[in-house]
PDB file of C-alpha atoms in Angstrom:
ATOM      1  CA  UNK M  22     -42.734   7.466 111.890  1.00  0.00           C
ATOM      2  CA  UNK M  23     -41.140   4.733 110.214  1.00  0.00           C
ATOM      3  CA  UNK M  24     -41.905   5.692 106.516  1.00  0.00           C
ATOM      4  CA  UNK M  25     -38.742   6.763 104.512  1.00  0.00           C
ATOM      5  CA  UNK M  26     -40.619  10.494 104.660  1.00  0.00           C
ATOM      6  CA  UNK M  27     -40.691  10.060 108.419  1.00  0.00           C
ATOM      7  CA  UNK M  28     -37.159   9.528 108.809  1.00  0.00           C
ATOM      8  CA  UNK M  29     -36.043  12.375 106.449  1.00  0.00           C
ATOM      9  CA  UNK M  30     -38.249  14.296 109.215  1.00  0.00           C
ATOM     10  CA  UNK M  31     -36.292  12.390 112.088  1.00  0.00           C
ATOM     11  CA  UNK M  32     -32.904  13.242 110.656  1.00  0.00           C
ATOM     12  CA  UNK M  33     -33.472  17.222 109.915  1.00  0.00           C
ATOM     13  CA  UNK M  34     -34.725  17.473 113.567  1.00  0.00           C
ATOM     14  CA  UNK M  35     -31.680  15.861 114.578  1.00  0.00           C
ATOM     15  CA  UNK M  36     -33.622  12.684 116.152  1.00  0.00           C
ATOM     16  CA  UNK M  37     -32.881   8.928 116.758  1.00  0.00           C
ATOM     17  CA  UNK M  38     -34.324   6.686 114.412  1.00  0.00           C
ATOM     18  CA  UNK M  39     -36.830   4.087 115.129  1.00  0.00           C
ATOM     19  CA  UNK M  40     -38.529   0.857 114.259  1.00  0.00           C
ATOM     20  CA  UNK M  41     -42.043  -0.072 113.776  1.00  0.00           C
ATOM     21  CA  UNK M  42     -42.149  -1.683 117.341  1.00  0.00           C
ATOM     22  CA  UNK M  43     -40.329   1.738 118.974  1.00  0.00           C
ATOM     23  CA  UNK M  44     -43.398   3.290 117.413  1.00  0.00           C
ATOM     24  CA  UNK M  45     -46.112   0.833 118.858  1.00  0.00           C
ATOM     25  CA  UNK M  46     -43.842   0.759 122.261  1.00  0.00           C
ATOM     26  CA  UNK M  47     -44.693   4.491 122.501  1.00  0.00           C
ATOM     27  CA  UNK M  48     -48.046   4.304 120.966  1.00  0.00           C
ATOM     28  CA  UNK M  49     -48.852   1.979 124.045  1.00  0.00           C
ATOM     29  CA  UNK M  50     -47.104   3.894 126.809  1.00  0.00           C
ATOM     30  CA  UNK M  51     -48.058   7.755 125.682  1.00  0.00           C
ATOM     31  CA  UNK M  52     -50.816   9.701 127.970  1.00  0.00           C
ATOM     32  CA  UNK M  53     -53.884   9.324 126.308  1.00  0.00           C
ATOM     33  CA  UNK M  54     -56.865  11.340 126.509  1.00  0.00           C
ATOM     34  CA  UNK M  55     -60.112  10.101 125.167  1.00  0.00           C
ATOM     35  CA  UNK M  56     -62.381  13.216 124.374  1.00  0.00           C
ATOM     36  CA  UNK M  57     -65.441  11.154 124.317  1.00  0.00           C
ATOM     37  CA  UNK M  58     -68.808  10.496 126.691  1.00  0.00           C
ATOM     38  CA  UNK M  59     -68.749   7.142 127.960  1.00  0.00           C
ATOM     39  CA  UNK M  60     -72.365   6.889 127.040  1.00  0.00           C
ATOM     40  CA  UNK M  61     -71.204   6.993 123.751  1.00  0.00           C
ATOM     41  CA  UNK M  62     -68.612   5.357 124.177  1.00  0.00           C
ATOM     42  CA  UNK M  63     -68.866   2.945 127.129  1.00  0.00           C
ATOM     43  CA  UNK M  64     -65.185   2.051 128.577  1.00  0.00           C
ATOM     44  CA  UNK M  65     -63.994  -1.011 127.492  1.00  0.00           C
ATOM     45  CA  UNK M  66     -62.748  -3.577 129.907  1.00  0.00           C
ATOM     46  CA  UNK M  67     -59.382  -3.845 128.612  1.00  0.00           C
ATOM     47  CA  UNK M  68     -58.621  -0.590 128.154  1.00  0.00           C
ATOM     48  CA  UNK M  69     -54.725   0.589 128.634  1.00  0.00           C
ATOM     49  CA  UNK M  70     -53.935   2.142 131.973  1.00  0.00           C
ATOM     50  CA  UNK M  71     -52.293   4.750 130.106  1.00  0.00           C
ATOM     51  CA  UNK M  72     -56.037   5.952 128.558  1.00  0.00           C
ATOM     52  CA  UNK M  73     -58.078   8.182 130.351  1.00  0.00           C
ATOM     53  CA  UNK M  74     -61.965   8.745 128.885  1.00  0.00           C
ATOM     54  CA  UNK M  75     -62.668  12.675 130.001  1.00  0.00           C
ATOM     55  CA  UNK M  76     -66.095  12.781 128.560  1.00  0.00           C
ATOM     56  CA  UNK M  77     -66.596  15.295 125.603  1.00  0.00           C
ATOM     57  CA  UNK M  78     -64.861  19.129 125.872  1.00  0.00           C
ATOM     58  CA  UNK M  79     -66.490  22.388 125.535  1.00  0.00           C
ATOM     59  CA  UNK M  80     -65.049  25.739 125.202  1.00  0.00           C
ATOM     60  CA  UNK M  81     -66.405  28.038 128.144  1.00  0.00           C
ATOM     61  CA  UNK M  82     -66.989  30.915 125.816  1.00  0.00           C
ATOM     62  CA  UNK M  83     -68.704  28.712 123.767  1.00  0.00           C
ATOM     63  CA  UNK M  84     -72.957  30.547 124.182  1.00  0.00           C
ATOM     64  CA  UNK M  85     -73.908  29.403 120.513  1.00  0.00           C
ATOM     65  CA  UNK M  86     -73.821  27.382 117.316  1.00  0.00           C
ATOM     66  CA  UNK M  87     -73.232  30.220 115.127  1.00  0.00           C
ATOM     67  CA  UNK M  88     -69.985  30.399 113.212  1.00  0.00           C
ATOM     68  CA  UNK M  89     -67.984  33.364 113.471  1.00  0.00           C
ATOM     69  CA  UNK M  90     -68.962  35.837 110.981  1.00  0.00           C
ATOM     70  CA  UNK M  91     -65.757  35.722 108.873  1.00  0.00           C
ATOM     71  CA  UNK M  92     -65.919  32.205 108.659  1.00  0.00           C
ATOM     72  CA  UNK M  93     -69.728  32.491 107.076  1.00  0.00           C
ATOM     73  CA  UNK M  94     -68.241  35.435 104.755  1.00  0.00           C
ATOM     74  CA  UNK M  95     -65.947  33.248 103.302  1.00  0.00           C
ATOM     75  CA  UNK M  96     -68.449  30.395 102.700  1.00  0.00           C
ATOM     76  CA  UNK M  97     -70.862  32.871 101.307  1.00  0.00           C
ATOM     77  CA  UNK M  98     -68.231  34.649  99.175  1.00  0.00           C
ATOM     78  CA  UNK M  99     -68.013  31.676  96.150  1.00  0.00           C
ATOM     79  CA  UNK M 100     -67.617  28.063  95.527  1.00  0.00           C
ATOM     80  CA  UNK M 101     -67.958  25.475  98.430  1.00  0.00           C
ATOM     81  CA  UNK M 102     -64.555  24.515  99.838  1.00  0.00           C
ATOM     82  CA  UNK M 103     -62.975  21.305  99.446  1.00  0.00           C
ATOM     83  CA  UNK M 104     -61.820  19.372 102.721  1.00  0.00           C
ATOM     84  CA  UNK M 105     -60.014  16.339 103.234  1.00  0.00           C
ATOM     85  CA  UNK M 106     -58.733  14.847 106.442  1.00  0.00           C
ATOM     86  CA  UNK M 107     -57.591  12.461 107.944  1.00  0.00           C
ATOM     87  CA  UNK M 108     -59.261  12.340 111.338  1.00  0.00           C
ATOM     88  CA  UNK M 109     -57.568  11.445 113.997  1.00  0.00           C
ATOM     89  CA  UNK M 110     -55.092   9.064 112.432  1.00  0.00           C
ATOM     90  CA  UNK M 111     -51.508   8.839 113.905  1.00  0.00           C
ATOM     91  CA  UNK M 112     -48.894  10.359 112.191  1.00  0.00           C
TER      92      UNK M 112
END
């Protein structure tokens, strides 16, 4: 978090500040997990020792593709929601 936003952040939290490189320094020491199957995703040869490819996760109590019934409720109950994300971009 080097943006002038992140280091507001930083300073109400009572942390160090940090550089660009700190950042990537971390980015490329950090346990990684890589919650995808490596048949979709074959392992590439270079890959960090710090990166570990799992495979895809599953809840146990997962028995079906049906929302929950709150969830289709409010989807039923007007409009179509609006959703924006940002995947899985670093913060």
């Amino acid at each position: 978090m080097c943006t002038t936003t992140g280091r507001a952040l930083r300073g109400r939290l009572g942390l160090p500040r940090t550089t660009a490189r700190g950042f990537v320094r971390v980015l490329r020491t950090v346990p990684t997990l890589l919650a995808v199957s490596p048949v979709v995703a074959p392992p590439a040869p270079d890959r960090a020792d710090h990166v570990r490819q799992t495979g895809f996760w599953f809840r146990a109590d997962e028995t079906t593709g049906a929302p929950p019934p709150g969830l289709v409720e409010f989807l039923s109950a007007g409009e179509p929601p609006v959703y924006f994300g940002l995947g899985s971009t670093p913060s």
